[in-house]
Amino acid sequence: MSGEFILETRGLTKEFAGFVAVHDVNLRVRRGHIHALIGPNGAGKTTCFNLLSKFLQPSRGEILYNGEDITTLKPADIARLGLVRSFQISAVFPHLTALENVRVALQRQHGNSFDFWRSKAVLDRFNARAHALLNDVGLDAFANVVAVEMPYGRKRALEIATTLALDPEMMLLDEPMAGMGHEDIDKIAALIQRIAKNHTILMVEHNLSVVSSLSNVITVLTRGRVLAEGNYADLAKDERVKEAYLGAGHG
């Protein structure tokens, strides 16, 4: 587990009826880093993320996590290994409170299914950890608020809390800033920075100011291929990157 790279892809390729959405992508995510995957619309970012989180199977290539080949594993299998994805669209139970949402995630982490009918005593044993996780993401005051009634940014923070409840070593964040105003973006960016002290993060994100301030390494995709990789300062001067974005917009 001490290898320099926690996640690697080798020749990762995905074809859909003759269309190559991801082509020969070699990605290496360094342990303990925030690594961003960016690119214009149609670049293959979402397909790549779906391959890494095992919601799609590659046509060719390999995915390695902590040196183990996970190419053919299912999403639940890789979650048990410590690789967990947080979704672009908030994936919390809307009619449960923040505390109940985190308790359900903790219950799953401890080997139980989502047993809403289990005794209160069984669920209550997760309360202390659930409160601690809510505190970690700045939601201690929202513990008893039903998720559907929470502001959008707070709901995204709750989603991150439920992801953290699964005790991941690495988190895949799918557009964590999508649909947010400036105030929420600042809060979630600060939260990601705090999480990154103890986790590796790979994120797809359209907000380039967030990418520039958070990321250690950025991989630029275009037309399903890796166009460039490096830090934001270097990529901002790369004519190929400028052309890819100017030609297709940030979308």
PDB file of C-alpha atoms in Angstrom:
ATOM      1  CA  MET A   1       0.000   0.000   0.000  1.00  0.00           C
ATOM      2  CA  SER A   2       3.031   2.268   0.143  1.00  0.00           C
ATOM      3  CA  GLY A   3       3.376   2.760  -3.638  1.00  0.00           C
ATOM      4  CA  GLU A   4       3.700   6.294  -4.949  1.00  0.00           C
ATOM      5  CA  PHE A   5       0.614   5.988  -7.172  1.00  0.00           C
ATOM      6  CA  ILE A   6      -2.683   4.863  -5.654  1.00  0.00           C
ATOM      7  CA  LEU A   7      -4.617   4.667  -8.955  1.00  0.00           C
ATOM      8  CA  GLU A   8      -3.282   3.914 -12.435  1.00  0.00           C
ATOM      9  CA  THR A   9      -4.805   3.217 -15.818  1.00  0.00           C
ATOM     10  CA  ARG A  10      -2.958   1.563 -18.678  1.00  0.00           C
ATOM     11  CA  GLY A  11      -4.296   1.950 -22.191  1.00  0.00           C
ATOM     12  CA  LEU A  12      -7.819   2.571 -20.885  1.00  0.00           C
ATOM     13  CA  THR A  13     -10.220   2.536 -23.851  1.00  0.00           C
ATOM     14  CA  LYS A  14     -14.015   2.570 -24.191  1.00  0.00           C
ATOM     15  CA  GLU A  15     -15.889   2.202 -27.462  1.00  0.00           C
ATOM     16  CA  PHE A  16     -19.624   2.611 -28.026  1.00  0.00           C
ATOM     17  CA  ALA A  17     -20.832   1.098 -31.318  1.00  0.00           C
ATOM     18  CA  GLY A  18     -17.677   2.159 -33.116  1.00  0.00           C
ATOM     19  CA  PHE A  19     -17.339   5.559 -31.380  1.00  0.00           C
ATOM     20  CA  VAL A  20     -14.218   5.744 -29.195  1.00  0.00           C
ATOM     21  CA  ALA A  21     -15.163   7.821 -26.130  1.00  0.00           C
ATOM     22  CA  VAL A  22     -11.944   7.122 -24.197  1.00  0.00           C
ATOM     23  CA  HIS A  23      -8.809   6.241 -26.146  1.00  0.00           C
ATOM     24  CA  ASP A  24      -5.637   4.764 -24.665  1.00  0.00           C
ATOM     25  CA  VAL A  25      -5.702   6.851 -21.468  1.00  0.00           C
ATOM     26  CA  ASN A  26      -2.756   6.375 -19.116  1.00  0.00           C
ATOM     27  CA  LEU A  27      -3.534   8.068 -15.823  1.00  0.00           C
ATOM     28  CA  ARG A  28      -1.447   8.003 -12.637  1.00  0.00           C
ATOM     29  CA  VAL A  29      -2.860   9.516  -9.461  1.00  0.00           C
ATOM     30  CA  ARG A  30      -0.286  10.156  -6.766  1.00  0.00           C
ATOM     31  CA  ARG A  31      -1.189   9.114  -3.234  1.00  0.00           C
ATOM     32  CA  GLY A  32      -2.297  12.057  -1.056  1.00  0.00           C
ATOM     33  CA  HIS A  33      -2.819  14.453  -3.967  1.00  0.00           C
ATOM     34  CA  ILE A  34      -5.823  16.290  -5.384  1.00  0.00           C
ATOM     35  CA  HIS A  35      -5.825  15.370  -9.066  1.00  0.00           C
ATOM     36  CA  ALA A  36      -8.273  17.079 -11.436  1.00  0.00           C
ATOM     37  CA  LEU A  37      -9.618  15.742 -14.724  1.00  0.00           C
ATOM     38  CA  ILE A  38     -10.702  18.579 -17.008  1.00  0.00           C
ATOM     39  CA  GLY A  39     -11.562  19.173 -20.645  1.00  0.00           C
ATOM     40  CA  PRO A  40     -14.173  20.687 -22.965  1.00  0.00           C
ATOM     41  CA  ASN A  41     -17.570  19.096 -23.616  1.00  0.00           C
ATOM     42  CA  GLY A  42     -17.294  15.651 -25.178  1.00  0.00           C
ATOM     43  CA  ALA A  43     -13.732  15.186 -23.952  1.00  0.00           C
ATOM     44  CA  GLY A  44     -14.516  11.840 -22.321  1.00  0.00           C
ATOM     45  CA  LYS A  45     -14.297  12.941 -18.670  1.00  0.00           C
ATOM     46  CA  THR A  46     -17.591  11.384 -17.563  1.00  0.00           C
ATOM     47  CA  THR A  47     -16.939   8.148 -19.454  1.00  0.00           C
ATOM     48  CA  CYS A  48     -13.485   7.957 -17.888  1.00  0.00           C
ATOM     49  CA  PHE A  49     -14.994   8.497 -14.428  1.00  0.00           C
ATOM     50  CA  ASN A  50     -17.613   5.817 -15.097  1.00  0.00           C
ATOM     51  CA  LEU A  51     -14.820   3.415 -16.037  1.00  0.00           C
ATOM     52  CA  LEU A  52     -12.795   4.193 -12.915  1.00  0.00           C
ATOM     53  CA  SER A  53     -15.821   3.793 -10.640  1.00  0.00           C
ATOM     54  CA  LYS A  54     -16.770   0.575 -12.486  1.00  0.00           C
ATOM     55  CA  PHE A  55     -20.172   1.729 -13.747  1.00  0.00           C
ATOM     56  CA  LEU A  56     -18.800   0.933 -17.190  1.00  0.00           C
ATOM     57  CA  GLN A  57     -16.451  -1.849 -18.260  1.00  0.00           C
ATOM     58  CA  PRO A  58     -13.561  -0.839 -20.534  1.00  0.00           C
ATOM     59  CA  SER A  59     -13.251  -2.190 -24.060  1.00  0.00           C
ATOM     60  CA  ARG A  60      -9.508  -2.482 -23.499  1.00  0.00           C
ATOM     61  CA  GLY A  61      -6.928  -1.564 -20.905  1.00  0.00           C
ATOM     62  CA  GLU A  62      -6.355  -1.986 -17.189  1.00  0.00           C
ATOM     63  CA  ILE A  63      -7.213  -0.139 -13.974  1.00  0.00           C
ATOM     64  CA  LEU A  64      -4.998  -0.660 -10.940  1.00  0.00           C
ATOM     65  CA  TYR A  65      -5.796   0.480  -7.405  1.00  0.00           C
ATOM     66  CA  ASN A  66      -3.070   0.119  -4.779  1.00  0.00           C
ATOM     67  CA  GLY A  67      -1.295  -2.127  -7.258  1.00  0.00           C
ATOM     68  CA  GLU A  68      -4.274  -4.489  -7.571  1.00  0.00           C
ATOM     69  CA  ASP A  69      -6.005  -5.022 -10.912  1.00  0.00           C
ATOM     70  CA  ILE A  70      -9.608  -3.873 -10.409  1.00  0.00           C
ATOM     71  CA  THR A  71     -10.564  -3.790 -14.109  1.00  0.00           C
ATOM     72  CA  THR A  72     -13.304  -6.416 -13.838  1.00  0.00           C
ATOM     73  CA  LEU A  73     -14.570  -5.636 -10.329  1.00  0.00           C
ATOM     74  CA  LYS A  74     -18.023  -4.232  -9.553  1.00  0.00           C
ATOM     75  CA  PRO A  75     -18.669  -0.817  -7.885  1.00  0.00           C
ATOM     76  CA  ALA A  76     -19.419  -2.419  -4.508  1.00  0.00           C
ATOM     77  CA  ASP A  77     -16.168  -4.380  -4.684  1.00  0.00           C
ATOM     78  CA  ILE A  78     -13.996  -1.324  -5.220  1.00  0.00           C
ATOM     79  CA  ALA A  79     -15.882   0.580  -2.507  1.00  0.00           C
ATOM     80  CA  ARG A  80     -14.876  -2.167  -0.085  1.00  0.00           C
ATOM     81  CA  LEU A  81     -11.268  -1.648  -1.199  1.00  0.00           C
ATOM     82  CA  GLY A  82     -11.537   2.047  -0.299  1.00  0.00           C
ATOM     83  CA  LEU A  83     -12.265   3.699  -3.669  1.00  0.00           C
ATOM     84  CA  VAL A  84     -15.594   5.545  -3.425  1.00  0.00           C
ATOM     85  CA  ARG A  85     -17.390   7.878  -5.841  1.00  0.00           C
ATOM     86  CA  SER A  86     -19.464  10.899  -4.908  1.00  0.00           C
ATOM     87  CA  PHE A  87     -22.037  11.748  -7.572  1.00  0.00           C
ATOM     88  CA  GLN A  88     -22.567  14.958  -9.516  1.00  0.00           C
ATOM     89  CA  ILE A  89     -26.262  14.938  -8.618  1.00  0.00           C
ATOM     90  CA  SER A  90     -26.820  14.798  -4.888  1.00  0.00           C
ATOM     91  CA  ALA A  91     -27.251  11.168  -3.856  1.00  0.00           C
ATOM     92  CA  VAL A  92     -28.795  11.474  -0.401  1.00  0.00           C
ATOM     93  CA  PHE A  93     -32.177  10.251   0.826  1.00  0.00           C
ATOM     94  CA  PRO A  94     -34.293  13.426   0.545  1.00  0.00           C
ATOM     95  CA  HIS A  95     -36.788  12.604   3.302  1.00  0.00           C
ATOM     96  CA  LEU A  96     -34.271  11.515   5.929  1.00  0.00           C
ATOM     97  CA  THR A  97     -32.467  13.965   8.207  1.00  0.00           C
ATOM     98  CA  ALA A  98     -28.774  14.678   7.776  1.00  0.00           C
ATOM     99  CA  LEU A  99     -28.034  12.474  10.799  1.00  0.00           C
ATOM    100  CA  GLU A 100     -30.158   9.616   9.447  1.00  0.00           C
ATOM    101  CA  ASN A 101     -28.462   9.815   6.037  1.00  0.00           C
ATOM    102  CA  VAL A 102     -25.013   9.467   7.595  1.00  0.00           C
ATOM    103  CA  ARG A 103     -26.198   6.673   9.908  1.00  0.00           C
ATOM    104  CA  VAL A 104     -27.464   4.703   6.903  1.00  0.00           C
ATOM    105  CA  ALA A 105     -24.060   5.065   5.217  1.00  0.00           C
ATOM    106  CA  LEU A 106     -22.285   3.995   8.417  1.00  0.00           C
ATOM    107  CA  GLN A 107     -24.603   1.022   8.720  1.00  0.00           C
ATOM    108  CA  ARG A 108     -23.605  -0.069   5.228  1.00  0.00           C
ATOM    109  CA  GLN A 109     -19.901   0.411   6.016  1.00  0.00           C
ATOM    110  CA  HIS A 110     -20.273  -1.934   8.979  1.00  0.00           C
ATOM    111  CA  GLY A 111     -21.560  -4.728   6.771  1.00  0.00           C
ATOM    112  CA  ASN A 112     -25.295  -4.244   7.119  1.00  0.00           C
ATOM    113  CA  SER A 113     -27.725  -3.576   4.307  1.00  0.00           C
ATOM    114  CA  PHE A 114     -29.958  -0.487   4.353  1.00  0.00           C
ATOM    115  CA  ASP A 115     -32.257  -1.901   7.032  1.00  0.00           C
ATOM    116  CA  PHE A 116     -34.562   0.999   7.857  1.00  0.00           C
ATOM    117  CA  TRP A 117     -36.637  -1.315  10.051  1.00  0.00           C
ATOM    118  CA  ARG A 118     -33.774  -2.268  12.372  1.00  0.00           C
ATOM    119  CA  SER A 119     -34.239  -1.421  16.030  1.00  0.00           C
ATOM    120  CA  LYS A 120     -33.500   2.128  17.165  1.00  0.00           C
ATOM    121  CA  ALA A 121     -30.856   0.794  19.547  1.00  0.00           C
ATOM    122  CA  VAL A 122     -28.917  -0.759  16.666  1.00  0.00           C
ATOM    123  CA  LEU A 123     -28.950   2.481  14.688  1.00  0.00           C
ATOM    124  CA  ASP A 124     -28.197   4.645  17.720  1.00  0.00           C
ATOM    125  CA  ARG A 125     -24.783   3.028  18.095  1.00  0.00           C
ATOM    126  CA  PHE A 126     -23.769   4.961  14.965  1.00  0.00           C
ATOM    127  CA  ASN A 127     -24.826   8.329  16.406  1.00  0.00           C
ATOM    128  CA  ALA A 128     -21.474   9.452  17.806  1.00  0.00           C
ATOM    129  CA  ARG A 129     -19.605   8.741  14.559  1.00  0.00           C
ATOM    130  CA  ALA A 130     -22.424  10.275  12.487  1.00  0.00           C
ATOM    131  CA  HIS A 131     -22.316  13.488  14.540  1.00  0.00           C
ATOM    132  CA  ALA A 132     -18.526  13.581  14.188  1.00  0.00           C
ATOM    133  CA  LEU A 133     -18.786  13.295  10.399  1.00  0.00           C
ATOM    134  CA  LEU A 134     -21.422  16.023  10.243  1.00  0.00           C
ATOM    135  CA  ASN A 135     -19.139  18.215  12.323  1.00  0.00           C
ATOM    136  CA  ASP A 136     -16.244  17.469   9.931  1.00  0.00           C
ATOM    137  CA  VAL A 137     -18.229  18.859   6.992  1.00  0.00           C
ATOM    138  CA  GLY A 138     -19.697  21.797   8.900  1.00  0.00           C
ATOM    139  CA  LEU A 139     -23.201  20.372   9.239  1.00  0.00           C
ATOM    140  CA  ASP A 140     -23.463  19.854  13.001  1.00  0.00           C
ATOM    141  CA  ALA A 141     -26.266  22.449  13.158  1.00  0.00           C
ATOM    142  CA  PHE A 142     -28.188  20.585  10.422  1.00  0.00           C
ATOM    143  CA  ALA A 143     -28.227  17.135  12.069  1.00  0.00           C
ATOM    144  CA  ASN A 144     -32.009  17.051  12.455  1.00  0.00           C
ATOM    145  CA  VAL A 145     -32.892  18.878   9.227  1.00  0.00           C
ATOM    146  CA  VAL A 146     -34.513  16.783   6.495  1.00  0.00           C
ATOM    147  CA  ALA A 147     -32.222  16.672   3.464  1.00  0.00           C
ATOM    148  CA  VAL A 148     -34.829  18.006   1.031  1.00  0.00           C
ATOM    149  CA  GLU A 149     -35.111  21.179   3.147  1.00  0.00           C
ATOM    150  CA  MET A 150     -31.362  21.873   3.195  1.00  0.00           C
ATOM    151  CA  PRO A 151     -29.735  24.551   0.994  1.00  0.00           C
ATOM    152  CA  TYR A 152     -28.078  23.099  -2.103  1.00  0.00           C
ATOM    153  CA  GLY A 153     -24.491  23.587  -0.937  1.00  0.00           C
ATOM    154  CA  ARG A 154     -25.268  22.003   2.437  1.00  0.00           C
ATOM    155  CA  LYS A 155     -26.834  19.039   0.665  1.00  0.00           C
ATOM    156  CA  ARG A 156     -23.613  18.537  -1.293  1.00  0.00           C
ATOM    157  CA  ALA A 157     -21.659  18.688   1.973  1.00  0.00           C
ATOM    158  CA  LEU A 158     -23.996  16.017   3.344  1.00  0.00           C
ATOM    159  CA  GLU A 159     -23.287  13.876   0.304  1.00  0.00           C
ATOM    160  CA  ILE A 160     -19.564  14.167   1.039  1.00  0.00           C
ATOM    161  CA  ALA A 161     -20.244  13.204   4.674  1.00  0.00           C
ATOM    162  CA  THR A 162     -22.068  10.050   3.531  1.00  0.00           C
ATOM    163  CA  THR A 163     -19.135   9.261   1.237  1.00  0.00           C
ATOM    164  CA  LEU A 164     -16.691   9.735   4.127  1.00  0.00           C
ATOM    165  CA  ALA A 165     -18.859   7.386   6.211  1.00  0.00           C
ATOM    166  CA  LEU A 166     -17.744   4.575   3.878  1.00  0.00           C
ATOM    167  CA  ASP A 167     -14.191   5.205   5.131  1.00  0.00           C
ATOM    168  CA  PRO A 168     -12.594   5.653   1.702  1.00  0.00           C
ATOM    169  CA  GLU A 169      -8.881   5.901   1.085  1.00  0.00           C
ATOM    170  CA  MET A 170      -9.568   7.633  -2.234  1.00  0.00           C
ATOM    171  CA  MET A 171     -12.589   9.697  -3.326  1.00  0.00           C
ATOM    172  CA  LEU A 172     -13.812  10.282  -6.870  1.00  0.00           C
ATOM    173  CA  LEU A 173     -15.664  13.612  -6.850  1.00  0.00           C
ATOM    174  CA  ASP A 174     -17.905  14.167  -9.868  1.00  0.00           C
ATOM    175  CA  GLU A 175     -18.309  17.939 -10.402  1.00  0.00           C
ATOM    176  CA  PRO A 176     -18.519  18.824  -6.701  1.00  0.00           C
ATOM    177  CA  MET A 177     -19.196  22.511  -7.504  1.00  0.00           C
ATOM    178  CA  ALA A 178     -21.974  21.936 -10.056  1.00  0.00           C
ATOM    179  CA  GLY A 179     -24.886  24.351  -9.639  1.00  0.00           C
ATOM    180  CA  MET A 180     -23.379  26.284  -6.739  1.00  0.00           C
ATOM    181  CA  GLY A 181     -23.116  30.000  -6.033  1.00  0.00           C
ATOM    182  CA  HIS A 182     -19.880  31.659  -4.919  1.00  0.00           C
ATOM    183  CA  GLU A 183     -20.498  31.246  -1.191  1.00  0.00           C
ATOM    184  CA  ASP A 184     -21.196  27.514  -1.474  1.00  0.00           C
ATOM    185  CA  ILE A 185     -18.243  27.011  -3.831  1.00  0.00           C
ATOM    186  CA  ASP A 186     -15.905  28.559  -1.258  1.00  0.00           C
ATOM    187  CA  LYS A 187     -17.303  26.310   1.497  1.00  0.00           C
ATOM    188  CA  ILE A 188     -17.033  23.098  -0.511  1.00  0.00           C
ATOM    189  CA  ALA A 189     -13.549  24.022  -1.775  1.00  0.00           C
ATOM    190  CA  ALA A 190     -12.413  24.528   1.818  1.00  0.00           C
ATOM    191  CA  LEU A 191     -14.038  21.206   2.755  1.00  0.00           C
ATOM    192  CA  ILE A 192     -12.214  19.371  -0.058  1.00  0.00           C
ATOM    193  CA  GLN A 193      -8.927  20.865   1.116  1.00  0.00           C
ATOM    194  CA  ARG A 194      -9.586  19.569   4.639  1.00  0.00           C
ATOM    195  CA  ILE A 195     -10.551  16.109   3.372  1.00  0.00           C
ATOM    196  CA  ALA A 196      -7.424  15.945   1.204  1.00  0.00           C
ATOM    197  CA  LYS A 197      -5.212  15.965   4.298  1.00  0.00           C
ATOM    198  CA  ASN A 198      -6.234  12.338   4.877  1.00  0.00           C
ATOM    199  CA  HIS A 199      -7.525  11.181   1.481  1.00  0.00           C
ATOM    200  CA  THR A 200      -6.492  11.073  -2.158  1.00  0.00           C
ATOM    201  CA  ILE A 201      -8.968  12.884  -4.413  1.00  0.00           C
ATOM    202  CA  LEU A 202      -9.620  12.637  -8.140  1.00  0.00           C
ATOM    203  CA  MET A 203     -12.235  15.100  -9.337  1.00  0.00           C
ATOM    204  CA  VAL A 204     -13.944  16.114 -12.547  1.00  0.00           C
ATOM    205  CA  GLU A 205     -14.632  19.834 -12.306  1.00  0.00           C
ATOM    206  CA  HIS A 206     -15.634  22.573 -14.780  1.00  0.00           C
ATOM    207  CA  ASN A 207     -14.819  25.513 -12.512  1.00  0.00           C
ATOM    208  CA  LEU A 208     -11.247  26.301 -13.513  1.00  0.00           C
ATOM    209  CA  SER A 209     -10.651  28.719 -10.646  1.00  0.00           C
ATOM    210  CA  VAL A 210     -11.467  25.881  -8.239  1.00  0.00           C
ATOM    211  CA  VAL A 211      -9.222  23.526 -10.203  1.00  0.00           C
ATOM    212  CA  SER A 212      -6.350  26.011 -10.108  1.00  0.00           C
ATOM    213  CA  SER A 213      -6.629  26.615  -6.369  1.00  0.00           C
ATOM    214  CA  LEU A 214      -7.125  23.004  -5.247  1.00  0.00           C
ATOM    215  CA  SER A 215      -5.261  20.695  -7.608  1.00  0.00           C
ATOM    216  CA  ASN A 216      -1.743  19.335  -7.310  1.00  0.00           C
ATOM    217  CA  VAL A 217      -1.945  17.788 -10.783  1.00  0.00           C
ATOM    218  CA  ILE A 218      -4.349  18.378 -13.680  1.00  0.00           C
ATOM    219  CA  THR A 219      -4.966  16.018 -16.596  1.00  0.00           C
ATOM    220  CA  VAL A 220      -6.567  17.593 -19.678  1.00  0.00           C
ATOM    221  CA  LEU A 221      -8.683  15.333 -21.877  1.00  0.00           C
ATOM    222  CA  THR A 222      -9.884  16.145 -25.366  1.00  0.00           C
ATOM    223  CA  ARG A 223     -11.679  13.809 -27.782  1.00  0.00           C
ATOM    224  CA  GLY A 224     -11.109  10.948 -25.364  1.00  0.00           C
ATOM    225  CA  ARG A 225      -7.334  11.307 -25.229  1.00  0.00           C
ATOM    226  CA  VAL A 226      -4.919  12.851 -22.737  1.00  0.00           C
ATOM    227  CA  LEU A 227      -3.884  16.177 -24.258  1.00  0.00           C
ATOM    228  CA  ALA A 228      -1.626  17.443 -21.481  1.00  0.00           C
ATOM    229  CA  GLU A 229      -0.851  17.039 -17.792  1.00  0.00           C
ATOM    230  CA  GLY A 230       0.814  19.220 -15.188  1.00  0.00           C
ATOM    231  CA  ASN A 231       0.108  22.044 -12.767  1.00  0.00           C
ATOM    232  CA  TYR A 232      -2.284  24.867 -13.591  1.00  0.00           C
ATOM    233  CA  ALA A 233       0.411  27.485 -14.221  1.00  0.00           C
ATOM    234  CA  ASP A 234       2.100  25.336 -16.864  1.00  0.00           C
ATOM    235  CA  LEU A 235      -1.132  24.215 -18.514  1.00  0.00           C
ATOM    236  CA  ALA A 236      -2.435  27.796 -18.704  1.00  0.00           C
ATOM    237  CA  LYS A 237       0.528  28.574 -20.995  1.00  0.00           C
ATOM    238  CA  ASP A 238       0.097  25.465 -23.152  1.00  0.00           C
ATOM    239  CA  GLU A 239      -1.163  26.480 -26.598  1.00  0.00           C
ATOM    240  CA  ARG A 240      -2.789  23.067 -27.177  1.00  0.00           C
ATOM    241  CA  VAL A 241      -4.846  23.441 -23.995  1.00  0.00           C
ATOM    242  CA  LYS A 242      -5.876  26.988 -24.900  1.00  0.00           C
ATOM    243  CA  GLU A 243      -6.952  25.844 -28.350  1.00  0.00           C
ATOM    244  CA  ALA A 244      -8.976  22.923 -26.956  1.00  0.00           C
ATOM    245  CA  TYR A 245     -10.900  25.222 -24.644  1.00  0.00           C
ATOM    246  CA  LEU A 246     -11.285  28.152 -27.011  1.00  0.00           C
ATOM    247  CA  GLY A 247     -12.475  25.782 -29.716  1.00  0.00           C
ATOM    248  CA  ALA A 248     -15.110  24.063 -27.595  1.00  0.00           C
ATOM    249  CA  GLY A 249     -15.791  26.230 -24.534  1.00  0.00           C
ATOM    250  CA  HIS A 250     -15.440  25.113 -20.934  1.00  0.00           C
ATOM    251  CA  GLY A 251     -18.802  23.282 -20.805  1.00  0.00           C
TER     252      GLY A 251
END
